[in-house]
Each structure stands twice: as C-alpha cells, then as structure tokens.
Coordinates of C-alpha atoms and ligand atoms in Angstrom, one line a residue:
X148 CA 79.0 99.1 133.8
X149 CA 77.0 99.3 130.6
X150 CA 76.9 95.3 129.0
X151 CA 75.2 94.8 125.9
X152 CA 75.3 92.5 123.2
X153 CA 74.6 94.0 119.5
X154 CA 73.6 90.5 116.8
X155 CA 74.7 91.2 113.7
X156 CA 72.1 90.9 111.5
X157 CA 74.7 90.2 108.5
X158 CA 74.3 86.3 109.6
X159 CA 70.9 86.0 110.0
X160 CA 68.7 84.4 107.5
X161 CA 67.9 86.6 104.6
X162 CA 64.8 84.3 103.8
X163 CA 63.4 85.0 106.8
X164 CA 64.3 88.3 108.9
X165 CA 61.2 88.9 110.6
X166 CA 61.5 85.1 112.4
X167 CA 65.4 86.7 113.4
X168 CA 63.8 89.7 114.5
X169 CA 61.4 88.1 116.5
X170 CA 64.3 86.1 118.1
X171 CA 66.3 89.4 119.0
X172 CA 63.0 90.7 120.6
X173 CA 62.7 88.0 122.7
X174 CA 66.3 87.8 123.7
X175 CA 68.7 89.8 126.4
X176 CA 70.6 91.7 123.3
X177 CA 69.4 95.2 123.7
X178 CA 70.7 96.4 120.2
X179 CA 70.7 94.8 116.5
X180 CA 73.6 95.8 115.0
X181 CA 73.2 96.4 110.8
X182 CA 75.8 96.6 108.7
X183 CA 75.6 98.5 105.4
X184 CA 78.5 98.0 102.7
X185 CA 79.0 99.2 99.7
X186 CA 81.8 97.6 97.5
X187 CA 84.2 100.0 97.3
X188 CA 85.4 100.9 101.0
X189 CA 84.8 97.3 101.5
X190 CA 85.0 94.5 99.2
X191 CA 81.7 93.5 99.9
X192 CA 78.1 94.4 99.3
X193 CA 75.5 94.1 101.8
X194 CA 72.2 95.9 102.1
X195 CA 70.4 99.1 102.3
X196 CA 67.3 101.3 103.3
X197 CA 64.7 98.9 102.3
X198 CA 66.0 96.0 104.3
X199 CA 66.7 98.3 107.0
X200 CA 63.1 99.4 107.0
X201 CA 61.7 95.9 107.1
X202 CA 63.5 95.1 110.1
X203 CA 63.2 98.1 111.8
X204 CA 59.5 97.3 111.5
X205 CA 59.6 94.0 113.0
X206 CA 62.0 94.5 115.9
X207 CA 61.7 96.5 119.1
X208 CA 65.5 97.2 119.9
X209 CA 67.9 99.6 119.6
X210 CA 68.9 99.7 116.3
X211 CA 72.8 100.1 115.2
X212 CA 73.7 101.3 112.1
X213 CA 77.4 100.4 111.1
X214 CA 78.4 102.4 107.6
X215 CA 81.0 100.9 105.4
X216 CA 81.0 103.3 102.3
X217 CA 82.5 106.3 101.0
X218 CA 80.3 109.5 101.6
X219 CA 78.6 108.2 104.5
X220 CA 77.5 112.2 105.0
X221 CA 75.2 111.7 101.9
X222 CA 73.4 108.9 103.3
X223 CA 73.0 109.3 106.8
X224 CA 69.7 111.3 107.0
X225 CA 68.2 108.3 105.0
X226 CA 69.5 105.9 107.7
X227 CA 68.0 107.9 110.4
X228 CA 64.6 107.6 108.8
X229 CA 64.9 104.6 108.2
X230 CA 65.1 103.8 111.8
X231 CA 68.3 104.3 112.8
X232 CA 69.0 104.6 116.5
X233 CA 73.1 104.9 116.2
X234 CA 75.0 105.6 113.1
X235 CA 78.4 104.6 113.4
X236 CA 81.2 105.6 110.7
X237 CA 84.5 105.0 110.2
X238 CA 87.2 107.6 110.0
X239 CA 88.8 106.2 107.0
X240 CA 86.0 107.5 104.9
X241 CA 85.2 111.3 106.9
X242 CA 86.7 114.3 104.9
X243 CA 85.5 116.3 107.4
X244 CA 85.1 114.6 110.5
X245 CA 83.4 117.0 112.7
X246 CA 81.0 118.2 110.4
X247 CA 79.6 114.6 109.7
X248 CA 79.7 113.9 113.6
X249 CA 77.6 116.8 114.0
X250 CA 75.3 115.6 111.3
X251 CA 74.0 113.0 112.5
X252 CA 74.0 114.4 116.3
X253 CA 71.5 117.1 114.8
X254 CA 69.0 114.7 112.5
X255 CA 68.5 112.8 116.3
X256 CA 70.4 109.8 116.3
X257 CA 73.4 108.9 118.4
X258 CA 76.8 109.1 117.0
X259 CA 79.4 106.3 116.7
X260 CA 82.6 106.4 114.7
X261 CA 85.0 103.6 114.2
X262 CA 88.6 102.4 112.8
X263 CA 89.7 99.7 111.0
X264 CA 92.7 97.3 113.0
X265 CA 95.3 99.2 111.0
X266 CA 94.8 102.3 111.8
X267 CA 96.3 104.0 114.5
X268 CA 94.1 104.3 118.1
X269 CA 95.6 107.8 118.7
X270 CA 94.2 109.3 115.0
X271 CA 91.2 109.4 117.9
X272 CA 92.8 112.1 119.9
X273 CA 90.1 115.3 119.6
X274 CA 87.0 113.3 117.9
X275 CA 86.3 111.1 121.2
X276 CA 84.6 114.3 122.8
X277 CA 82.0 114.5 119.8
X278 CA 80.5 111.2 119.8
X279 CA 78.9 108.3 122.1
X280 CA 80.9 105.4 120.7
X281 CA 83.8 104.5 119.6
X282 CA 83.7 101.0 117.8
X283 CA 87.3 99.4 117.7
X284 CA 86.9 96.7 114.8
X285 CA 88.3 93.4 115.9
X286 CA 88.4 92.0 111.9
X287 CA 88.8 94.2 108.9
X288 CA 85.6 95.5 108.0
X289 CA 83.8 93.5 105.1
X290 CA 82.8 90.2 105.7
X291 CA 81.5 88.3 109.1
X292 CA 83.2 85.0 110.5
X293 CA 86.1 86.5 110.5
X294 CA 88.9 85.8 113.5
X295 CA 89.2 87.9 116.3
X296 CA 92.6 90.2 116.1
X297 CA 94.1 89.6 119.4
X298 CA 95.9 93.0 119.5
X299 CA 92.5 94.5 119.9
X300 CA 93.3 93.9 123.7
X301 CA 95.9 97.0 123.3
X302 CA 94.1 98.8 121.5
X303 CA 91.3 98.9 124.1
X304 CA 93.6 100.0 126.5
X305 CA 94.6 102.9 124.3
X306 CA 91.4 103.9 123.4
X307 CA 90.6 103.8 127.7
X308 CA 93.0 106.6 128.2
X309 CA 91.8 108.7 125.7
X310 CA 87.7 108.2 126.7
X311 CA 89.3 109.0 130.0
X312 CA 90.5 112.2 129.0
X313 CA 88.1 113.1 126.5
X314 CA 84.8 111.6 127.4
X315 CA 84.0 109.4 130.3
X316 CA 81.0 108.6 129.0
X317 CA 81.7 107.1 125.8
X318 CA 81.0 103.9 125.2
X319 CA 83.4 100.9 124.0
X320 CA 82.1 98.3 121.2
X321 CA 84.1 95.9 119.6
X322 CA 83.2 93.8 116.0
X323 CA 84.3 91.0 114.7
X324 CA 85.4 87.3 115.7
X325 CA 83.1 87.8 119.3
X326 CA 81.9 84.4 120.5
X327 CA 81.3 83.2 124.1
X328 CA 84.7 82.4 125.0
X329 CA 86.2 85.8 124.3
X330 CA 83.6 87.8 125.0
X331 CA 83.5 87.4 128.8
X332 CA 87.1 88.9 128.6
X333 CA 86.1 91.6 126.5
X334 CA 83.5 93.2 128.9
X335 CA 86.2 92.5 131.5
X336 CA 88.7 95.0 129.5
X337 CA 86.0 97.7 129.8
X338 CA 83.7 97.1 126.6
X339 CA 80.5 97.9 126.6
X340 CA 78.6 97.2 123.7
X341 CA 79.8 93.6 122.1
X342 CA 78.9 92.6 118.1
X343 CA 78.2 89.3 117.4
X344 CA 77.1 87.7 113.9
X345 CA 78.0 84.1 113.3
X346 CA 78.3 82.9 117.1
X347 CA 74.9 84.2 117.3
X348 CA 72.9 83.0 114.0
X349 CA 75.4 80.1 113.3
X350 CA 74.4 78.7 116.8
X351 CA 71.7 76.1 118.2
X352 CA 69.8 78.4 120.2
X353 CA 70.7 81.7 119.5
X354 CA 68.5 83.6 122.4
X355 CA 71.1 81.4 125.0
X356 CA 74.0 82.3 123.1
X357 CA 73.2 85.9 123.6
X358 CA 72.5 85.2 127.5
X359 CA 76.0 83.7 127.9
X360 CA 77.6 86.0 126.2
X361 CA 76.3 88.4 128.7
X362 CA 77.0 86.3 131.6
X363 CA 79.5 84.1 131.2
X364 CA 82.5 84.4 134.0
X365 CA 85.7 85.1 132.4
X366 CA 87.9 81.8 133.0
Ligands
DX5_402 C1 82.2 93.0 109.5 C2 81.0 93.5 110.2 C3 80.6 92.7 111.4 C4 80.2 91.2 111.1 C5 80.7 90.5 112.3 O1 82.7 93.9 108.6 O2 81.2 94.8 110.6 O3 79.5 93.3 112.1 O4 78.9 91.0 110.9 O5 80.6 89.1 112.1 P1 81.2 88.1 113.1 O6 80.6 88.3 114.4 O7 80.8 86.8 112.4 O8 82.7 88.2 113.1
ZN403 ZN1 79.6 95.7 111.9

C-alpha cells in the first residue's frame, strides 16, 4: 500500500523556505503539500504563485497543491506552471465539477478534489472515477494546528466503499490535526497520502518526525 507523508509547508518558516526545502529533500516525505487560501472560501490568507515558484525551485519532491478559493478553474493553469505536481480542489467551490477535473487532467497535472468535515462523503458518488485523490479534510480548511476530527475515521470508511466501486486506484489523503500518534492509525484505516504542518515544522527534528510518522506501529 502507497504510504506517504505530505509537510505542509503552511508551518514552515517564512524567513527561510529554502532551509525547509532542503529539509524536505533530505527527508522520507515524498510530497510537499502547499496550501493556497484566499480569504473568502477561507477566513484566511496564505500565499500564491510567487512563493510557489521559489519553492518549487529549491525542492525535489512531489509538489501538492491544495486550493482554498472560489474559481479555482481560473487559476489552475497558473499553478501548474508554477510547478504543480497535483492540484487538489474542493467541491464546495466547483460549479461545474467535471469540467474543472478535466482541466487540470489536460494542462498535465494530477487531479485531487476534497471536502470539508461537513459535507456529506456520499456528494462523492460519480466524481471519484475522474480523479487520483480524494482528500478528506480532518479540520475545517483555513488555518493549521488545528485538532484532528475524530469522525474522520467514518468518513474514511465511506469514502473506501465508494473508491471501491468507483476507482480502485484512488488514493486516500487526510489534512489536518496529523501527528505521530494518530497517524500510524490513519495508514492503518487505508490512507495513503498523510498532511502534516505543525507536528512537522513545530518539532525538534523534523526529518525524524517524518520517518516515524511513516513507521511508527499503531499501538
Ligand atoms: C488547513 C490546511 C492544512 C494545514 C494542516 O486548512 O489545509 O494543510 O496546514 O496543518 P496541521 O497539520 O498543523 O493541522
Ligand atoms: Zn492543506
């Protein structure tokens, strides 16, 4: 089973990205996860293309793109120039779903979409086919250090029986409140692809942190 851990580069530190991307490069996480925010589907602003295009620079992995803003469909050829390896969007915002799936499936990146924790797994039913990911968030989208929303377990197990039917091949990611002791019972549940911001950055050593996430036992 795919295992791999996404840093969120939302906690890392602002003054210095190229020293956090040279941490990522030299640890087991195989993706950087980036999350772009706008201020009105969220409450809270982030970044954008030019800080996505100095990292991508400066790190070597695969590069996830989380969108939270209204008219992602406008933006996401910009993101995919800018180095974006996965664009992931969340339903909430999609007038037309299928159309901006297929979007960024034709400018070459890999699709993702997501939900927020209130709304319904099943509003999935007939989109899981048309992408590679499905990101269940674990907090409400818009800030990091949030706590992990336990019902995300059933939620999981919904999602499972759709990417059964649907798509066997999609992969599972999960965002928000992930830290070692969870995250051994996430991969466990059938995750694939774990986020992680402040129990990365926020930790001693950062680069272990990753590897136990990846290996820890689940108690
Ligand atoms: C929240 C973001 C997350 C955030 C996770 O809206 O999508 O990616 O950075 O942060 P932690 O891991 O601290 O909950
Ligand atoms: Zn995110």
């Amino acid at each position: 089973m795919t295992k791999i851990i996404s840093p969120s580069l939302l906690s890392a530190d602002f003054g210095n990205l190229q020293a956090d991307c040279e941490m990522i490069n030299r640890s087991n996480a195989e993706w950087l996860h980036i999350d772009v925010m706008d201020g009105v589907f969220v409450p809270n602003i982030s970044f954008g293309f030019p800080v996505l295009e100095a990292v991508t620079k400066h790190c070597n992995k695969v590069i996830d793109v989380h969108l939270m803003i209204v008219e992602p469909e406008k933006y996401i050829e910009r993101f995919i120039q800018a180095g974006a390896d996965i664009v992931t969007v969340h339903l909430e915002t999609l007038k037309n779903p299928f159309d901006t799936l297929r979007l960024i499936r034709e400018m070459g990146a890999k699709v993702g979409i997501t939900i927020n924790p209130d709304v319904p797994v099943n509003s999935l039913y007939g989109l899981v086919g048309q992408v590679d990911m499905v990101l269940l968030m674990s907090v409400f989208a818009g800030y990091g250090g949030q706590k992990f929303i336990e019902e995300t377990y059933t939620r999981i197990e919904e999602l499972k029986a759709i990417i059964a039917e649907e798509n066997p091949d999609c992969l599972i990611q999960i965002d928000g409140g992930v830290n070692v002791d969870n995250a051994p019972k996430l991969f466990d549940a059938g995750v694939n692809v774990l986020v992680a911001g402040s129990a990365v950055f926020n930790s001693e050593n950062p680069e272990e942190t990753i590897s136990k996430m990846l290996n820890a036992k689940n108690a």
